[in-house]
Short mmCIF file of C-alpha atoms and ligand atoms in Angstrom, two decimals:
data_model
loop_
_atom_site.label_atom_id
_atom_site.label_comp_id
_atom_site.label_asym_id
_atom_site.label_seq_id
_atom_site.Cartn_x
_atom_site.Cartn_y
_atom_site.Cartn_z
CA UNK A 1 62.43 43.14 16.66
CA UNK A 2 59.61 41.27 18.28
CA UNK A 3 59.16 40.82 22.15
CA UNK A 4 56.65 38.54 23.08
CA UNK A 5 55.74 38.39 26.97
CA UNK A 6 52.83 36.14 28.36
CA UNK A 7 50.22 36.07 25.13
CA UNK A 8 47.07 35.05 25.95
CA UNK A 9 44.01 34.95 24.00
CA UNK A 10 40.49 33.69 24.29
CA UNK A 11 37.88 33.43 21.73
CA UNK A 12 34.32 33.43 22.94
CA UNK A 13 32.45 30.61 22.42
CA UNK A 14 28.66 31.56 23.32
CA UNK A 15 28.72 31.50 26.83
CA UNK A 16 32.30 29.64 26.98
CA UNK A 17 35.47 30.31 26.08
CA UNK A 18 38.28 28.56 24.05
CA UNK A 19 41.91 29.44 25.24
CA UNK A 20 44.02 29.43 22.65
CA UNK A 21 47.34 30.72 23.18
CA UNK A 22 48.25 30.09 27.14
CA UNK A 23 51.31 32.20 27.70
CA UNK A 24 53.74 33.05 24.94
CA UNK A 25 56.78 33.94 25.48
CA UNK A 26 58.92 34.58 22.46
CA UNK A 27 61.73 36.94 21.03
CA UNK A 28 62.41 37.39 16.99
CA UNK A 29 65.31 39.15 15.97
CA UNK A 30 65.17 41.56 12.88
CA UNK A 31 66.73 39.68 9.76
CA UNK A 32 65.28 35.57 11.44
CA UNK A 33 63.60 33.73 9.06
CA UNK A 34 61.42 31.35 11.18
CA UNK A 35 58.42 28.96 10.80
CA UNK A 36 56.52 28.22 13.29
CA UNK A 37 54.53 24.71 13.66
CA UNK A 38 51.52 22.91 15.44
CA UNK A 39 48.82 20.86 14.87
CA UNK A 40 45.53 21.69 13.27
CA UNK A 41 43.92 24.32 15.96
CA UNK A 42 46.74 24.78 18.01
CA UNK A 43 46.70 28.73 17.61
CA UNK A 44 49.32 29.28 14.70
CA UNK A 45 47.22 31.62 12.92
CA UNK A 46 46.14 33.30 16.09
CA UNK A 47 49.67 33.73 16.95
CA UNK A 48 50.45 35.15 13.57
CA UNK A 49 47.73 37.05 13.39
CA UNK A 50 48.41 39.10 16.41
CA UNK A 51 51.84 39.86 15.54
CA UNK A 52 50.69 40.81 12.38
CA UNK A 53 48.21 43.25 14.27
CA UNK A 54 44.98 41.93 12.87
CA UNK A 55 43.75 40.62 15.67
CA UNK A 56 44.54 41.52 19.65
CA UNK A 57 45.92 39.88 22.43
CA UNK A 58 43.79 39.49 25.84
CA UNK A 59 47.41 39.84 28.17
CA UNK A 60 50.38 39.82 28.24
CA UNK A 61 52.68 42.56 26.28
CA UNK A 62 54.03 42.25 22.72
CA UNK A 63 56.59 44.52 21.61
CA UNK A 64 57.55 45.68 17.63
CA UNK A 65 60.93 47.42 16.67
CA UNK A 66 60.59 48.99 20.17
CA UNK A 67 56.84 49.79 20.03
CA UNK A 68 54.10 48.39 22.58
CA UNK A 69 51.82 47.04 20.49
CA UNK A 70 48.42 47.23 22.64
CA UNK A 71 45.14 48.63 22.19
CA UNK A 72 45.75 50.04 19.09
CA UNK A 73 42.83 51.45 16.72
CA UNK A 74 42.21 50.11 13.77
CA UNK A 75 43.03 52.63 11.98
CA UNK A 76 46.76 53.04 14.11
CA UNK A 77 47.01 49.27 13.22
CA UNK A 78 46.31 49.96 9.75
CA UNK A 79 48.73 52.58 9.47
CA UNK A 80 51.51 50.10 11.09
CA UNK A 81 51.04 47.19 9.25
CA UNK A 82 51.15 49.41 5.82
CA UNK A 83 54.59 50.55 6.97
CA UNK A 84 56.18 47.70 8.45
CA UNK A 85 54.55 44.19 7.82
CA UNK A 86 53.43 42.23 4.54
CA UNK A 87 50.99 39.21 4.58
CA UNK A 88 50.69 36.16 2.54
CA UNK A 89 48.12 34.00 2.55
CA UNK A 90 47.94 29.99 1.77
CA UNK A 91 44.58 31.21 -0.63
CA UNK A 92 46.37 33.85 -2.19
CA UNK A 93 43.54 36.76 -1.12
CA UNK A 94 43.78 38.22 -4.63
CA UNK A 95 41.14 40.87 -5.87
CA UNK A 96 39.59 38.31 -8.66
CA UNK A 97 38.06 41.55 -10.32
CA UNK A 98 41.53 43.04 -10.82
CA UNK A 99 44.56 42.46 -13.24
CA UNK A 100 47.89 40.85 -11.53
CA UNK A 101 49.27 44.51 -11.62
CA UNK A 102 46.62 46.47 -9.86
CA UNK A 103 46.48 43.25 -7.01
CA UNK A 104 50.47 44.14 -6.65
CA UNK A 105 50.17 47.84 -6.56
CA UNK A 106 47.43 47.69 -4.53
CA UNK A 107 49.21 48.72 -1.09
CA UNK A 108 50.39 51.78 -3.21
CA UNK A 109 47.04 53.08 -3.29
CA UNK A 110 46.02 52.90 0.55
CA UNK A 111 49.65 55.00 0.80
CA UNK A 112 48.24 57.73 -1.71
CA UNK A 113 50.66 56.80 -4.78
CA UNK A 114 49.18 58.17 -8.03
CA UNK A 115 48.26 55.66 -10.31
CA UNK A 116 50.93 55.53 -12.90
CA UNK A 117 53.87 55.58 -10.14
CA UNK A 118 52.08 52.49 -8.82
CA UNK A 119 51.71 50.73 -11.81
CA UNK A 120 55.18 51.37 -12.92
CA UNK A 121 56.56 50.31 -9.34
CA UNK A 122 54.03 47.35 -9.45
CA UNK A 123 55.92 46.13 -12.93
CA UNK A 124 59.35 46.35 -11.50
CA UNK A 125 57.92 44.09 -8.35
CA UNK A 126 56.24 41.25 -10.99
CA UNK A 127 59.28 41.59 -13.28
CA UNK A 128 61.52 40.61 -10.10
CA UNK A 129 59.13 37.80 -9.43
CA UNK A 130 59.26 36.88 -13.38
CA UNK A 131 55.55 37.50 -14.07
CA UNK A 132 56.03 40.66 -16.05
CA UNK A 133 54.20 38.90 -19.14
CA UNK A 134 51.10 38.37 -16.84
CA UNK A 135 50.79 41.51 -15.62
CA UNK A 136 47.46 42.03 -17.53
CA UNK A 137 45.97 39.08 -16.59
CA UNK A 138 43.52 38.10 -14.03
CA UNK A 139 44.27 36.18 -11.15
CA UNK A 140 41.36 33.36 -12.71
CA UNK A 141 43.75 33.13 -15.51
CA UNK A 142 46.86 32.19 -13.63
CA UNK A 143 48.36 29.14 -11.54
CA UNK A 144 48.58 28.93 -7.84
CA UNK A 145 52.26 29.40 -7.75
CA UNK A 146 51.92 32.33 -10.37
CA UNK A 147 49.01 33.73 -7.80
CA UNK A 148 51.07 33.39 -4.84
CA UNK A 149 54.05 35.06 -6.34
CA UNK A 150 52.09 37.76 -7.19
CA UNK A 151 50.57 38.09 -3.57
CA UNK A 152 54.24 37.93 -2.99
CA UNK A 153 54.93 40.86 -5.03
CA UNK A 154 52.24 42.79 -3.52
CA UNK A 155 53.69 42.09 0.21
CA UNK A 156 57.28 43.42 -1.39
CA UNK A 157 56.08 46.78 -2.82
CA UNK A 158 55.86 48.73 0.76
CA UNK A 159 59.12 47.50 1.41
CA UNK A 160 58.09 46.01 4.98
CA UNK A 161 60.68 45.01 7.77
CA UNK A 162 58.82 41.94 7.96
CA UNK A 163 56.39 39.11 6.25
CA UNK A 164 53.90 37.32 7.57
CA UNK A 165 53.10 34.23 5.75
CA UNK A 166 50.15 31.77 7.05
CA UNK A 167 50.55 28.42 5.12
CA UNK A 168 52.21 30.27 1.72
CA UNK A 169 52.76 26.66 0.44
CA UNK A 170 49.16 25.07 1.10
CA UNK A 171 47.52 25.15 -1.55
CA UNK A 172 50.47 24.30 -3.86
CA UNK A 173 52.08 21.16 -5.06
CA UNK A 174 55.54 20.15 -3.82
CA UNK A 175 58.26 21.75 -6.49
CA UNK A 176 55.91 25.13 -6.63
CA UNK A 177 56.14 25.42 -3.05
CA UNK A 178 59.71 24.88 -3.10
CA UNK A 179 59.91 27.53 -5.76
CA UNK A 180 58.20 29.64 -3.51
CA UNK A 181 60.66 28.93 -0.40
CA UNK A 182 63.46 29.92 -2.63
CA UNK A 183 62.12 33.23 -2.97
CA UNK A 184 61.44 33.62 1.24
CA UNK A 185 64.90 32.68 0.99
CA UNK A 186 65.68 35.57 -1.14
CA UNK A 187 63.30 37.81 0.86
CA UNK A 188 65.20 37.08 3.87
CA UNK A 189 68.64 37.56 2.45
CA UNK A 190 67.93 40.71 1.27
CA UNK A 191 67.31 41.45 5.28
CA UNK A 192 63.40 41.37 5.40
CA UNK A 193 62.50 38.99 8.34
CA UNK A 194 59.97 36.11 7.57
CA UNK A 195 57.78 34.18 9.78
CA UNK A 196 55.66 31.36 8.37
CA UNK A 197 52.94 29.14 9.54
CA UNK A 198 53.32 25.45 8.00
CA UNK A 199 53.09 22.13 9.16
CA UNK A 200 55.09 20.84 6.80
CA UNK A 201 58.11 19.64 8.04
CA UNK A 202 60.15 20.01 4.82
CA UNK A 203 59.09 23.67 4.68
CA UNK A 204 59.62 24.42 8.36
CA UNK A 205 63.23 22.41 7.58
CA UNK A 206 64.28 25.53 4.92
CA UNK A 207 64.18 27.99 7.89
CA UNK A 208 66.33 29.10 10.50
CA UNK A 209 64.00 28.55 13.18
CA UNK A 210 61.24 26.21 14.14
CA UNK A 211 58.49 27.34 16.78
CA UNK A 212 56.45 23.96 17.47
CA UNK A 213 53.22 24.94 19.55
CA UNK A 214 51.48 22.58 21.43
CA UNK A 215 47.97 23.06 23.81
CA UNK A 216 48.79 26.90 23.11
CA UNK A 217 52.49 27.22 24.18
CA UNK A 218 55.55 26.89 23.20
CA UNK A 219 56.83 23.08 23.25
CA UNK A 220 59.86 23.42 21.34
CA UNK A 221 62.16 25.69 19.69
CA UNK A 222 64.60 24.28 17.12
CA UNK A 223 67.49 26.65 15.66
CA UNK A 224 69.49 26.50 12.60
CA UNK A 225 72.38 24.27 13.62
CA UNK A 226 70.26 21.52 15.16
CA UNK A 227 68.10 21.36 11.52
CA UNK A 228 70.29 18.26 10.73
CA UNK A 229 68.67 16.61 13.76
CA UNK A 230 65.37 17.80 12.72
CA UNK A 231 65.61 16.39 9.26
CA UNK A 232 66.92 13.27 10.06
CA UNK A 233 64.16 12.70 12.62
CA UNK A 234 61.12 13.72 10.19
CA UNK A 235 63.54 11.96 6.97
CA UNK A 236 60.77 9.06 6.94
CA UNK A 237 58.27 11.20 7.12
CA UNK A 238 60.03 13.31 4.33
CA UNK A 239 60.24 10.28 2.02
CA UNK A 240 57.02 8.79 2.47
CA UNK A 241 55.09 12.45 1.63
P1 ADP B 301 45.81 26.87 13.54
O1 ADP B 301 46.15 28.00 12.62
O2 ADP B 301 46.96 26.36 14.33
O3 ADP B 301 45.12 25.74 12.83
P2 ADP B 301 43.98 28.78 14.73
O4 ADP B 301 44.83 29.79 15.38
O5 ADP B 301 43.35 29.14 13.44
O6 ADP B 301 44.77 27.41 14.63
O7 ADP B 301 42.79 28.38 15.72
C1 ADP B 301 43.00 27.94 17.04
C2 ADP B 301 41.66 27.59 17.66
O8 ADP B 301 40.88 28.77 17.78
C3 ADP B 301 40.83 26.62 16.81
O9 ADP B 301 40.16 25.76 17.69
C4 ADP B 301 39.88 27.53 16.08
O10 ADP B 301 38.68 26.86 15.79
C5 ADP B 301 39.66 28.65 17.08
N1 ADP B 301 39.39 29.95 16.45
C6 ADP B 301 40.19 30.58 15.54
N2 ADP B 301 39.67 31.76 15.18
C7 ADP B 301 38.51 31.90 15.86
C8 ADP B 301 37.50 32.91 15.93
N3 ADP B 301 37.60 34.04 15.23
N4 ADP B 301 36.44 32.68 16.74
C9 ADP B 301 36.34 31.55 17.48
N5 ADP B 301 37.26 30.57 17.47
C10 ADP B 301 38.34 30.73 16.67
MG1 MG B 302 45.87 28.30 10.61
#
């Protein structure tokens, strides 16, 4: 599902530059459910970001379901990312000024669904998330696990092929952010692929797949069936968090 060859990217720094990502090279099936880790600064985001197609790539090639990804306007981008991707954020990114329904139906409308199909498509989303009851209230009024389920809803309703979620378990405190793994877990068994940013190693332990990035490439990849390692080798860590 995603083919990355060679990733590079810069950011411009004044007159210098800052490399950040120094030759990816990475494949992601359709269905993974991968996190990928890295120190503070050591281009997760950037990574993310780019297969999410906010931000470009300087070289190198990136591939989606098939599709070079490259160049794109941002209004082609736009049009991509409403059809195939969904984005969570570890600050939730909720319109404060608008009820926990409109924030979930809020893809709807940049698709041109009338109101009241939105809103009824937006309950079924929160009901599935159990936050029907809040539905009318504003995100100021609710928790941060309540927010990010809801941000969760609203990455569900254009039934995407894929999430993108930078740091979903940040801002939260250790049981709601296991709460929200168990529904990534969900997402992903229902065959939506998810790739997450964390360094958490007990929330990178939950997935499939670990991506560790180091000075901008990859250092390590760790897959399902060597988890036990991974866990046992972080365990003190684990217990002392
Ligand atoms: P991470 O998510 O792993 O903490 P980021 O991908 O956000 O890292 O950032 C990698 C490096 O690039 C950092 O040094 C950061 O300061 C820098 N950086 C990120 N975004 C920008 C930007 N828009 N302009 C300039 N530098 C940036
Ligand atoms: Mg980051």
């Amino acid at each position: 599902m995603i083919t990355l060859n060679n990733i590079h990217k810069s950011y411009e720094m004044g007159s210098s530059k800052l490399h950040v990502l120094k030759g990816i090279d990475l494949t992601i099936d359709k269905g993974e459910f991968v996190s990928i880790m890295g120190s503070s600064g050591s281009g997760k985001s950037t990574l993310l970001n780019i297969l999410g197609m906010l931000d470009n790539y300087d070289q190198g090639t990136y591939h989606l379901n098939g599709m070079h990804i490259v160049d794109m306007s941002e209004k082609k981008a736009a049009k991509l990312r409403n059809e195939l991707v969904g984005f969570v954020f570890q600050s939730f990114n909720l319109i404060s000024f608008k009820n926990a329904m409109e924030n979930v139906a809020l893809p709807l409308y940049y698709k041109g669904v009338k109101r009241r199909k939105r809103n009824m498509l937006a309950m079924e989303y929160l009901d599935k998330l159990g936050l029907k009851e809040w539905a009318h209230h504003m995100p100021n009024e609710l928790s941060g696990g309540q927010k990010q389920r809801i941000a969760i809803a609203r990455a569900l309703i254009s039934k995407p092929q894929v999430i993108f979620a930078d740091e979903p378990t940040g801002a939260l405190d250790t049981s709601t952010s296991y709460e929200v793994m168990e529904i990534m877990k969900e997402i992903n068994n229902e065959g939506i692929t998810v790739i997450l940013v964390t360094h958490e190693h007990d929330i990178a332990a939950m997935t499939q797949k670990i991506i560790r990035l180091k000075d901008g490439q990859i250092d390590q990849i760790i897959r399902n069936g060597d988890l036990s390692e991974f866990r046992y080798k972080y365990s003190k860590e684990l217990q002392t968090a």
